[in-house]
Structure formats: structure tokens, C-alpha cells
mmCIF file of C-alpha atoms in Angstrom:
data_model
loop_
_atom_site.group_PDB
_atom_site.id
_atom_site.type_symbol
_atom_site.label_atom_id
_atom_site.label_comp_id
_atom_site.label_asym_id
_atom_site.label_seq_id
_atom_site.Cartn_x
_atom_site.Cartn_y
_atom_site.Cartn_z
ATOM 1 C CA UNK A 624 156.636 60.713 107.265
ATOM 2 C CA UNK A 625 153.075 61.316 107.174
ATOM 3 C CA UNK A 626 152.003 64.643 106.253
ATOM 4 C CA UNK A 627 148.872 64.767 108.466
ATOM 5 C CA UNK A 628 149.547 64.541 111.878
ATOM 6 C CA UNK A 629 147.075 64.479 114.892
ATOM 7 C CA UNK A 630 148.134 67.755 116.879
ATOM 8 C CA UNK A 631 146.295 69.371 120.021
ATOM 9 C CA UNK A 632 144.017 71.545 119.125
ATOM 10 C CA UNK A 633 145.869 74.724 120.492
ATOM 11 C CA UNK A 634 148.759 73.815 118.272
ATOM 12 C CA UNK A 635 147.304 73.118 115.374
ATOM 13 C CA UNK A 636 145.403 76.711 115.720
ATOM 14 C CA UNK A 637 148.400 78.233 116.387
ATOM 15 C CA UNK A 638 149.965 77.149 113.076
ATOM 16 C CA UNK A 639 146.963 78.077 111.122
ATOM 17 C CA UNK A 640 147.027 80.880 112.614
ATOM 18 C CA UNK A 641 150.418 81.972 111.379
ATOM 19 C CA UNK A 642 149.652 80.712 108.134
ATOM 20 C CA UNK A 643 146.631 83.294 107.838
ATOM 21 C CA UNK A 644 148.590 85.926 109.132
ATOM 22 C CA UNK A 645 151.435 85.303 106.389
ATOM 23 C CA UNK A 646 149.123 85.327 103.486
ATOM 24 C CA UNK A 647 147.342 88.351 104.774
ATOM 25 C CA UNK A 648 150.255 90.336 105.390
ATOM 26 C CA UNK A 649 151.802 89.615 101.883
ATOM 27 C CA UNK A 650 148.661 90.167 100.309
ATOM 28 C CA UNK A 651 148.575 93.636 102.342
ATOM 29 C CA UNK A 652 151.920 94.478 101.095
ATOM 30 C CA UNK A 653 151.137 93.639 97.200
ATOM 31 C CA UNK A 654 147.701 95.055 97.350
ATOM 32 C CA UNK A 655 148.571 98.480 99.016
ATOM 33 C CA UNK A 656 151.975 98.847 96.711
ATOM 34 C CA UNK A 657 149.807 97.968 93.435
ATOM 35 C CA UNK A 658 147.430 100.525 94.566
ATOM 36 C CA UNK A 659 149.760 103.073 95.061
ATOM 37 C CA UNK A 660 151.253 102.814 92.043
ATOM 38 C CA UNK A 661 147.605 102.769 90.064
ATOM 39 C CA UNK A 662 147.007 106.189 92.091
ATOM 40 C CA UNK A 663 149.969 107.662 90.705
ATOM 41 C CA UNK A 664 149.039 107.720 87.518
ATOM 42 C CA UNK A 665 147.658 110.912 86.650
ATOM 43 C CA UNK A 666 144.471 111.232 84.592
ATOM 44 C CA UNK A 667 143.250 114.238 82.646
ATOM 45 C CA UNK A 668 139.883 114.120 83.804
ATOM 46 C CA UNK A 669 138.359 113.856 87.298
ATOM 47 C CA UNK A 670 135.270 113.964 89.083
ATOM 48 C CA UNK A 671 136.214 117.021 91.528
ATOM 49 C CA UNK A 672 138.827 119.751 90.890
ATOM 50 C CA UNK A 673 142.522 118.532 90.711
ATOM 51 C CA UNK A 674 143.174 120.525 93.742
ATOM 52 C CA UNK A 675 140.760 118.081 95.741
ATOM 53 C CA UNK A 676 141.882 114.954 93.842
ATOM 54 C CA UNK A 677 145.185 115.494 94.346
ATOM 55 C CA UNK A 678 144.837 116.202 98.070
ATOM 56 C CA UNK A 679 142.417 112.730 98.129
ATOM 57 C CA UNK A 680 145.356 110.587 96.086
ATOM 58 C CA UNK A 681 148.179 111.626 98.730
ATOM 59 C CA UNK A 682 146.108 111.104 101.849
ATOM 60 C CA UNK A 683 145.476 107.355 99.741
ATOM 61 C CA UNK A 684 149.067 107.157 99.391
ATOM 62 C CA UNK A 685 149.724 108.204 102.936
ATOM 63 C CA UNK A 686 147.465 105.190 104.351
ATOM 64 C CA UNK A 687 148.267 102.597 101.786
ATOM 65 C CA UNK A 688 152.237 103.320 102.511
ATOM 66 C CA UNK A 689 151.480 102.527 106.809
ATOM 67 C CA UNK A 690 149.191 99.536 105.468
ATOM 68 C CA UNK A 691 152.765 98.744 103.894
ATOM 69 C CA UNK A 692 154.674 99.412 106.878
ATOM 70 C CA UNK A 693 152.163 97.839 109.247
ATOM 71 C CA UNK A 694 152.406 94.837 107.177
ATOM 72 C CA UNK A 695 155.817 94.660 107.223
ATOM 73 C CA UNK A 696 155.710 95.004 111.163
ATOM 74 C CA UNK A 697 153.688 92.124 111.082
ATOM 75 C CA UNK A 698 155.393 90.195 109.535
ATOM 76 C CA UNK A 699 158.335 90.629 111.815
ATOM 77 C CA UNK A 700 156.185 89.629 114.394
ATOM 78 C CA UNK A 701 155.281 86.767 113.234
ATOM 79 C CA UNK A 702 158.778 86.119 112.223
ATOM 80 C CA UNK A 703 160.211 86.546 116.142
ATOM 81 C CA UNK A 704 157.045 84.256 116.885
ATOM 82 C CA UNK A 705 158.053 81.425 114.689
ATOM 83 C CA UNK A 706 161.483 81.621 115.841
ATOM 84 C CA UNK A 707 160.186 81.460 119.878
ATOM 85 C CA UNK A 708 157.999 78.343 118.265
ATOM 86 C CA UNK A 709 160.879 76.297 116.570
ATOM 87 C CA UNK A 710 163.299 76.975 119.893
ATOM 88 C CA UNK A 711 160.316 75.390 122.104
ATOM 89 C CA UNK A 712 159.018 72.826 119.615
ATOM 90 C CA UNK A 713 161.495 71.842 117.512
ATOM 91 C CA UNK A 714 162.552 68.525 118.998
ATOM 92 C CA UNK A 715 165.104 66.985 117.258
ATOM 93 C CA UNK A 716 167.119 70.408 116.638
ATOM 94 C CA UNK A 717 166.196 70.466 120.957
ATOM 95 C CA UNK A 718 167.579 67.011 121.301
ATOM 96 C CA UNK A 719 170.748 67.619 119.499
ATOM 97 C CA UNK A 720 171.525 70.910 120.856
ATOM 98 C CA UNK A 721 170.899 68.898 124.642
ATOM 99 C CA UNK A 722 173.591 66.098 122.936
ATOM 100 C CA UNK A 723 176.054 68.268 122.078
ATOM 101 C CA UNK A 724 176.104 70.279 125.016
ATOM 102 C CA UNK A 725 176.691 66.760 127.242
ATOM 103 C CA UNK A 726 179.369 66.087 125.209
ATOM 104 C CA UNK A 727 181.218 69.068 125.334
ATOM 105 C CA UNK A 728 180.368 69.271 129.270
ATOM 106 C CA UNK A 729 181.022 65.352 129.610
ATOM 107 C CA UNK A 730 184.667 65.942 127.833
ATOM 108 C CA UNK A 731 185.642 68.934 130.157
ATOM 109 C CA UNK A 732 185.100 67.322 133.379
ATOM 110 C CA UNK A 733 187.157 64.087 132.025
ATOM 111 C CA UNK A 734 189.887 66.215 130.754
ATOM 112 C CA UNK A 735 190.089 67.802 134.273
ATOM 113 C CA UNK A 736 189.815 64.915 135.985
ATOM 114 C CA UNK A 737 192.256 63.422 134.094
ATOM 115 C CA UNK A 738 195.012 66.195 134.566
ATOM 116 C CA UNK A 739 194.067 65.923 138.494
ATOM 117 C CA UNK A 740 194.846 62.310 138.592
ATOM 118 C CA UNK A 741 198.130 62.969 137.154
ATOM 119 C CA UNK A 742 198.969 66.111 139.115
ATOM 120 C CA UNK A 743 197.936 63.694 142.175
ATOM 121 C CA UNK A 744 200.516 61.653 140.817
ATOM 122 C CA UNK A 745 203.043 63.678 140.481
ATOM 123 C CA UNK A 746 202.716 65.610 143.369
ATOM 124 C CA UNK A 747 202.996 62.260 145.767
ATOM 125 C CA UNK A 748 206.257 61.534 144.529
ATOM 126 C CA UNK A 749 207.508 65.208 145.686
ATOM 127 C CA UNK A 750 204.902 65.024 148.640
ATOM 128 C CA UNK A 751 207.242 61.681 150.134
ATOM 129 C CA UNK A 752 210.263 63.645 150.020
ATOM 130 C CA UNK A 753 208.727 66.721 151.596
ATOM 131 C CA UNK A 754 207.290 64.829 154.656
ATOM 132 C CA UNK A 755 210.960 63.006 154.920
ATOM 133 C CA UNK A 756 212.406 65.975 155.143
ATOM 134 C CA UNK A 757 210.337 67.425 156.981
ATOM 135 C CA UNK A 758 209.872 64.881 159.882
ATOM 136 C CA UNK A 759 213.260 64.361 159.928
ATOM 137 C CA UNK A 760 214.249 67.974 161.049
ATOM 138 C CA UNK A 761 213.369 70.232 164.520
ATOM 139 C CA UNK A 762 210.503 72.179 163.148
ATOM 140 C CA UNK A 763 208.375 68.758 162.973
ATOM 141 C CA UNK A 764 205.814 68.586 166.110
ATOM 142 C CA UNK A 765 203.866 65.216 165.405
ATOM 143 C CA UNK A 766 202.645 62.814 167.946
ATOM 144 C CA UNK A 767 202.977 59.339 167.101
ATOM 145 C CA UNK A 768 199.283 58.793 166.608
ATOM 146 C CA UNK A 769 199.474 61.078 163.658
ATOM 147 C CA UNK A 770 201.904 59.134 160.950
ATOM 148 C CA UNK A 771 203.533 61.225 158.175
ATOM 149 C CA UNK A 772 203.487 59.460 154.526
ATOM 150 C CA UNK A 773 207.300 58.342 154.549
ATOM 151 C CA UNK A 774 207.027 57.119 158.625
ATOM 152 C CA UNK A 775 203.764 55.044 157.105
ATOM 153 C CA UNK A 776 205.805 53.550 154.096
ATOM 154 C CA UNK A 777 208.957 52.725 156.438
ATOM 155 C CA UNK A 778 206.224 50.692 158.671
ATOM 156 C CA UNK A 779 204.873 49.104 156.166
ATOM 157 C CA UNK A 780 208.172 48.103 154.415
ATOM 158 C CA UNK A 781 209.100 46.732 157.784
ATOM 159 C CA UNK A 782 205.995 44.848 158.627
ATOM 160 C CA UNK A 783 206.108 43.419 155.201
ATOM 161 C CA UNK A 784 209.765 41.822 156.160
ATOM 162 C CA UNK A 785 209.611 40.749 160.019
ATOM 163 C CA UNK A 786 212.603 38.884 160.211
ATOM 164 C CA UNK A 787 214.966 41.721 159.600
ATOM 165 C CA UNK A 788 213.350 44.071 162.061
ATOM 166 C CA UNK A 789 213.660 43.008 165.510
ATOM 167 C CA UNK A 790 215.898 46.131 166.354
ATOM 168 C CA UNK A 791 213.637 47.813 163.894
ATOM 169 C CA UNK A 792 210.369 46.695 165.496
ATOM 170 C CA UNK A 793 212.102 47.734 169.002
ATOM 171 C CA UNK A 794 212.810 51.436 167.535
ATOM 172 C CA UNK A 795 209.211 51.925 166.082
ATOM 173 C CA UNK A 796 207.925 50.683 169.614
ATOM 174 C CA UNK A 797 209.793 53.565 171.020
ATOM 175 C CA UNK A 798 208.302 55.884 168.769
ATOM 176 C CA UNK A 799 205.239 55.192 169.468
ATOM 177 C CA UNK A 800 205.922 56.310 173.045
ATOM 178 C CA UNK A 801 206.800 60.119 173.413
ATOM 179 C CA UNK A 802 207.059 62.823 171.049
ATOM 180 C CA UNK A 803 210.414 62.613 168.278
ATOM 181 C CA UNK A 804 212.339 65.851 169.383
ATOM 182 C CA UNK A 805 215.837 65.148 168.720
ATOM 183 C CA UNK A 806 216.153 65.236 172.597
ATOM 184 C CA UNK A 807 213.942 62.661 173.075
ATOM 185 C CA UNK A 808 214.967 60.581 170.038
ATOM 186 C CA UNK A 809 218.384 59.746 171.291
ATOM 187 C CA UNK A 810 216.036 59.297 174.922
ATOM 188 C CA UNK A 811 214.478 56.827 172.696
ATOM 189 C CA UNK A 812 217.865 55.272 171.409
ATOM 190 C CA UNK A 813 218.907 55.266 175.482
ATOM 191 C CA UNK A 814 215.799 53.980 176.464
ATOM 192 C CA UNK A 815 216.234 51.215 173.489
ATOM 193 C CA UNK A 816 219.668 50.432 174.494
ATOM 194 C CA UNK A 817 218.544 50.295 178.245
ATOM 195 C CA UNK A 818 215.913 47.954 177.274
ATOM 196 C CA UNK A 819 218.186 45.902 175.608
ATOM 197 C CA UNK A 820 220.659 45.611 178.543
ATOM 198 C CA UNK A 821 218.161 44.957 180.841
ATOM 199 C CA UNK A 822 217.982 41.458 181.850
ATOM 200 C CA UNK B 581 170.239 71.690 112.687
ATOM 201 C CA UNK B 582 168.606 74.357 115.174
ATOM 202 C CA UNK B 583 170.971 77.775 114.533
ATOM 203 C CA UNK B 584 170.373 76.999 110.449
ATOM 204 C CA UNK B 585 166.779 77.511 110.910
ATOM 205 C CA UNK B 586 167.080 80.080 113.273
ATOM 206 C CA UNK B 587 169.697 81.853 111.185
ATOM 207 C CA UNK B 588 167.368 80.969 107.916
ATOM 208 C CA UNK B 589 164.633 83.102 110.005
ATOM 209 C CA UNK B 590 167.125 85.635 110.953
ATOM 210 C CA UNK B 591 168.201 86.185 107.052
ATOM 211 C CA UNK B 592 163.714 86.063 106.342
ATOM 212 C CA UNK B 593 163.660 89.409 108.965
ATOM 213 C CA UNK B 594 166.925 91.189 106.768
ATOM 214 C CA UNK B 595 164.932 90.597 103.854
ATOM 215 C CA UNK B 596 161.443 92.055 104.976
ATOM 216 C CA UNK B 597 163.406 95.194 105.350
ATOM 217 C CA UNK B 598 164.769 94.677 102.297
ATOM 218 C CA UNK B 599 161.175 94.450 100.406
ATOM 219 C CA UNK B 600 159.988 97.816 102.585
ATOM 220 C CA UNK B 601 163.680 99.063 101.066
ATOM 221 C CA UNK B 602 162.882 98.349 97.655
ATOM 222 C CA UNK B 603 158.971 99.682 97.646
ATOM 223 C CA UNK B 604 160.190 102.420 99.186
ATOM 224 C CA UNK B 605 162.901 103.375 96.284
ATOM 225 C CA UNK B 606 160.205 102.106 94.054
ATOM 226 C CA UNK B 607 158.015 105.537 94.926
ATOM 227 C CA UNK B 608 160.423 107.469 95.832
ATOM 228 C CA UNK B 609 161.340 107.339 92.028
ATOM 229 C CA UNK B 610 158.794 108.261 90.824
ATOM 230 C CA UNK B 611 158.207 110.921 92.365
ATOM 231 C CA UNK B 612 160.794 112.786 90.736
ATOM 232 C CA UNK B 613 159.953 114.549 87.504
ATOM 233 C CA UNK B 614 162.618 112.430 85.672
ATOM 234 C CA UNK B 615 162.554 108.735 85.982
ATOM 235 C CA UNK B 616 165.191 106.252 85.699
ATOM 236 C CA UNK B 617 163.450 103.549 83.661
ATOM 237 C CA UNK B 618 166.150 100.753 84.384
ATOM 238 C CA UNK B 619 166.467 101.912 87.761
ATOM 239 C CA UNK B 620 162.607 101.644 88.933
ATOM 240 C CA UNK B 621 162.809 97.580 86.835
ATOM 241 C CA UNK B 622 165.753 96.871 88.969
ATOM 242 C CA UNK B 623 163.794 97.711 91.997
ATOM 243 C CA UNK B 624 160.442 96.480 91.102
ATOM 244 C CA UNK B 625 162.206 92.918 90.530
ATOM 245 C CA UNK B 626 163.784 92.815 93.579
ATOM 246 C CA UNK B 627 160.853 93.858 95.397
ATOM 247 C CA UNK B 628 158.760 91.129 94.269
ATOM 248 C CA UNK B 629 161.571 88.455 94.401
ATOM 249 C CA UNK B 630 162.055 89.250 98.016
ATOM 250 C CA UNK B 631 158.369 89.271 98.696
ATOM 251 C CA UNK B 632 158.518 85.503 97.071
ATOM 252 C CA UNK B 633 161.145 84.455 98.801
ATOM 253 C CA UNK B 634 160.020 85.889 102.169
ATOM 254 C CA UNK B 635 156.745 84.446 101.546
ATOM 255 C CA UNK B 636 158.122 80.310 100.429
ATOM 256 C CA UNK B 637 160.416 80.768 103.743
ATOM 257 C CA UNK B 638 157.932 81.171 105.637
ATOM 258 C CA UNK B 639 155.792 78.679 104.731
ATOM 259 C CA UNK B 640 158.478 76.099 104.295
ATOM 260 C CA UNK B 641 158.994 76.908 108.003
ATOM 261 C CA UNK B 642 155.078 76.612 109.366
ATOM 262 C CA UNK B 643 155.158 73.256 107.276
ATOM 263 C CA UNK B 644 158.504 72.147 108.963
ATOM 264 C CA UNK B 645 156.728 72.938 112.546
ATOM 265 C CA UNK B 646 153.319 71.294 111.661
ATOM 266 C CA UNK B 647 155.362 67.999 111.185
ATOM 267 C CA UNK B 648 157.487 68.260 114.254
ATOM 268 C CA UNK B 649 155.534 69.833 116.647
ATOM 269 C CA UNK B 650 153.745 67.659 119.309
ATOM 270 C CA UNK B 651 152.387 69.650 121.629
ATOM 271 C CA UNK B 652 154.323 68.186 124.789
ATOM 272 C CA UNK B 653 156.994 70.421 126.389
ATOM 273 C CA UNK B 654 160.252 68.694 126.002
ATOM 274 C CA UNK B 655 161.994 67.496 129.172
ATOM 275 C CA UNK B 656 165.505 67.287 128.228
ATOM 276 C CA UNK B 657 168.215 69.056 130.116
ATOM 277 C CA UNK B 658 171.709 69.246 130.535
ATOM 278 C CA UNK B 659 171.687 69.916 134.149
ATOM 279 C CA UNK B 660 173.635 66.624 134.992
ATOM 280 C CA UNK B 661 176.394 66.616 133.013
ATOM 281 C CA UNK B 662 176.599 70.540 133.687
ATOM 282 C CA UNK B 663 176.741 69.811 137.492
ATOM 283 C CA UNK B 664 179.700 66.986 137.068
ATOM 284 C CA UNK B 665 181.369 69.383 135.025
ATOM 285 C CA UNK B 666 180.906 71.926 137.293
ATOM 286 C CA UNK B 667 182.280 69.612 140.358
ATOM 287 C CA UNK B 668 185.537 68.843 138.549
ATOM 288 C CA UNK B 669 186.199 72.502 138.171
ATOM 289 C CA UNK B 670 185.585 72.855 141.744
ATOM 290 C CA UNK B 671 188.438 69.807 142.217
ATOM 291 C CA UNK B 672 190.437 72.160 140.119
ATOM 292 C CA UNK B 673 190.215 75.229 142.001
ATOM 293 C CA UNK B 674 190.229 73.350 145.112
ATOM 294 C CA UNK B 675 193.522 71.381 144.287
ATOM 295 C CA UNK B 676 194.987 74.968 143.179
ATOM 296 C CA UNK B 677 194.259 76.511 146.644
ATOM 297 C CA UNK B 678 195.875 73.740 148.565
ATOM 298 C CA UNK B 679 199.059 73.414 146.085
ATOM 299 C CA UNK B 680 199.247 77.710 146.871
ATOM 300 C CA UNK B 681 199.391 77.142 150.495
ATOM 301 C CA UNK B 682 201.920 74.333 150.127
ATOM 302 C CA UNK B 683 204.129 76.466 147.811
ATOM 303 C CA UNK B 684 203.798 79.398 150.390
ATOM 304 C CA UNK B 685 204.672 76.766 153.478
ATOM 305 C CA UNK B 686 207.658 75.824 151.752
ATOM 306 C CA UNK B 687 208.717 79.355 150.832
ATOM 307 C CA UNK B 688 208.642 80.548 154.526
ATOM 308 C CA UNK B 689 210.993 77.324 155.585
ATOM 309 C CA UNK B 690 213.286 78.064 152.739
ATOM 310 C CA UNK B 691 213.098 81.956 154.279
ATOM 311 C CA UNK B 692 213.576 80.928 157.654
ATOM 312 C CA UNK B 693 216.574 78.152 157.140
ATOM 313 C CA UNK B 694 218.927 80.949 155.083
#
């Protein structure tokens, strides 16, 4: 990989820029603790009384120790902005975050799908008998436009076979006609068995 | 890839503190009229391997982003696969509801045929 790349301007200033601001805050820090440490040291002979130097070396101490501090801040701040910089610019950790998240997401929505088709499954099986029973008894109040599952299945089985359903056919006719009370159902068989004695 | 940088930045930040720690200790030992000769070493080498350490992070770091960075926003997004995902669980719920209201029809025939 080359080393030198061609960046936009702004970039490339913004990297330089944290560069310069890591070597001047560690050079703060190591500067202003070395000091502090040479001002410590106490020396027999001074320039003003000891009362005055000694008042001079702990207001020193005082600002080299928030140099310290402020460096330290700094440094913080330039940590939370490298971290903003890598989530933004960092593409291939980007690209594989974006993977893995499809993946997981992708493998979710199968898995659910997957247990729907076979709920679906499951649940027409139990769905056939329901309607059976169902159509078959009073509380049913379907008009013949409107097939049920199992009423659907029986036509089908019978149009599949037409040579055993001419009685069949006949009945399903009939159906077709008026609404499948139990009154009118044996209407239907009377009407069928009318029909059939009619000349 | 991402969350070991980020949590290599996140251990940089711990040991910042650390250095202020250890500078602090530093001075605050000798302050005292007595000092603890092996104690103020201790500290003084810690202090200056975390500054090292803080410092080659770093800079491994801003050399990692000068090589990757191209100055394009990136246009990636999971928004797709999110929505499908979100859709199924929708099919879910939706499938739940309607198996509720079966179970309850079938409860009140049960009720009323006894």
C-alpha cells in the first residue's frame, strides 16, 4: 500500500492537524512536569528573600500543574475527535460493520419467514377440518358464491372425476341455488329428487 | 475490526488519566518531608511509560487514518435488509393477531355448544 496518498486538502489538514496537537500536548505535559520538579528543588541562595521566592515557585507550580491538566484535557479531545474520525472515515471497519449487520438482519427475516411457511402449513391442515365442521353445522351462514376451503376441495375432487358425479354434479347445482340451512338442504335433496322424477 | 480500534482509543483515554494519576502522586510525594525513594521510581516509570504509550497510540492511529481516509462520505446502509427484516416481523405479529382471534372464535363455539 502506498504510504503517500493524494487526500483533499481539508483532510489532509485535519490529520496534520492532530498530529501537531499530539506532539504539543505531550511536549506540554513533559515540559511543565520536568519543570516542576526542577522548581522543587530548593537552593540556598536566591535573588529575593525566601519568603518571595517561595511564594514565586508555588504560583510556578500552580500554572505549570493546569498547563498539565490542560494538556491532558487536550488530549482527550483530541482523543474523542479521532474516535468521531475513524467511525466516519474508516471504510473498511464501515463496510464490515454494514456486512455484518445484513447478515444478521438477512438471517432473521429468513428464519421468520421460514417458521411462517411452516405454521401456514400446519395450520391448513387444522384450518380444513375447522371449515368442515363448521359448514357442516347450523351456525354456518354462507351463500354459495362464497366457497369454504373443504366445499372448494370436494368440487375440485369432483370435477377432477366427472364420470362418477352425475348425482354429485346435480347436488352441487342445487347448492349453488339458495342458502344451505338444514331446512333448505333437504329442500335441496326434494328439489333434487323432484328434478329427477320429473319427466 | 472497527470496536478494536475504538476500544484501543477507549483504553488511550483510561491511560491519559492514568499519566495525570501518576504526575500527580509523583508531587504529591514529595511534598511530604519524608520521601519514599522506591515509591516516587515506581511512579516516575509509569508516568513516562504511559506518556509513551499514549503518545505511539496515537500516532499509530493518525497514520492508520491518513492511509484509509478518502475524503468521500461513505454511502453504505443497511436500510434494506433492515426494512425486509422489519416486514417479516410484521408477518409475525400479523399472523399472531389473526391465530388470537381464531383461538378466541373457537373458544366461544366450544362455550356456546356445552
Amino acid at each position: 500500500m502506498a504510504s503517500q496518498r493524494v487526500l483533499p486538502q481539508s483532510k489532509e489538514t485535519l490529520l496534520q492537524n492532530y498530529n501537531k496537537r499530539l506532539k504539543d500536548d505531550i511536549r506540554s505535559i513533559l515540559d511543565n512536569f520536568t519543570e516542576i520538579i526542577k522548581t522543587a528543588k530548593i537552593e540556598d541562595e536566591t535573588q529575593v528573600s525566601r519568603a518571595t521566592q517561595g511564594e514565586q515557585d508555588h504560583y510556578e507550580m500552580h500554572v505549570r500543574a493546569a498547563n498539565i491538566v490542560r494538556a491532558g484535557e487536550s488530549l482527550m479531545k483530541l482523543v474523542s475527535d479521532l474516535k468521531q474520525f475513524l467511525i466516519l472515515n474508516d471504510f473498511p471497519s464501515v463496510n464490515d460493520a454494514i456486512t455484518l449487520q445484513n447478515q444478521q438482519l438477512r438471517s432473521l427475516q429468513e428464519e421468520c419467514d421460514k417458521k411462517l411457511t411452516s405454521l401456514r402449513d400446519e395450520i391448513a391442515i387444522d384450518l380444513y377440518e375447522l371449515e368442515e365442521e363448521y359448514y357442516s353445522s347450523s351456525y354456518s351462514l354462507w351463500d354459495g358464491t362464497d366457497l369454504p376451503l373443504c366445499e372448494a376441495y370436494r368440487r375440485r375432487d369432483s370435477w377432477a372425476s366427472p364420470a362418477s358425479g352425475s348425482a354429485l354434479a346435480q347436488d352441487d347445482r342445487e347448492d349453488l341455488d339458495g342458502p344451505p340451512s338444514q331446512e333448505t338442504n333437504s329442500q335441496h335433496h326434494l328439489n333434487g329428487h323432484g328434478a329427477m322424477e320429473k319427466p | 475490526m472497527a470496536n478494536e480500534r475504538l476500544r484501543a482509543l477507549e483504553d488511550v483515554e483510561k491511560e491519559i488519566a492514568t499519566t495525570l494519576q501518576c504526575a500527580g502522586n509523583v508531587l504529591l510525594e514529595l511534598s511530604k518531608d519524608k520521601h519514599n525513594a522506591s515509591f516516587l521510581d515506581r511512579q516516575l516509570a509509569q508516568f513516562q511509560s504511559s506518556v509513551n504509550r499514549v503518545e505511539n497510540e496515537l500516532n499509530g492511529q493518525i497514520r492508520y487514518l491518513t492511509q484509509v481516509a478518502t475524503g468521500q462520505p461513505h454511502e453504505g446502509s443497511t436500510y434494506s435488509a433492515r426494512k425486509d427484516c422489519q416486514m417479516a416481523l410484521n408477518r409475525a405479529e400479523y399472523a399472531k393477531v389473526k391465530l388470537g382471534e381464531l383461538e378466541r372464535t373457537c373458544e366461544i363455539m366450544l362455550d356456546q355448544s356445552m
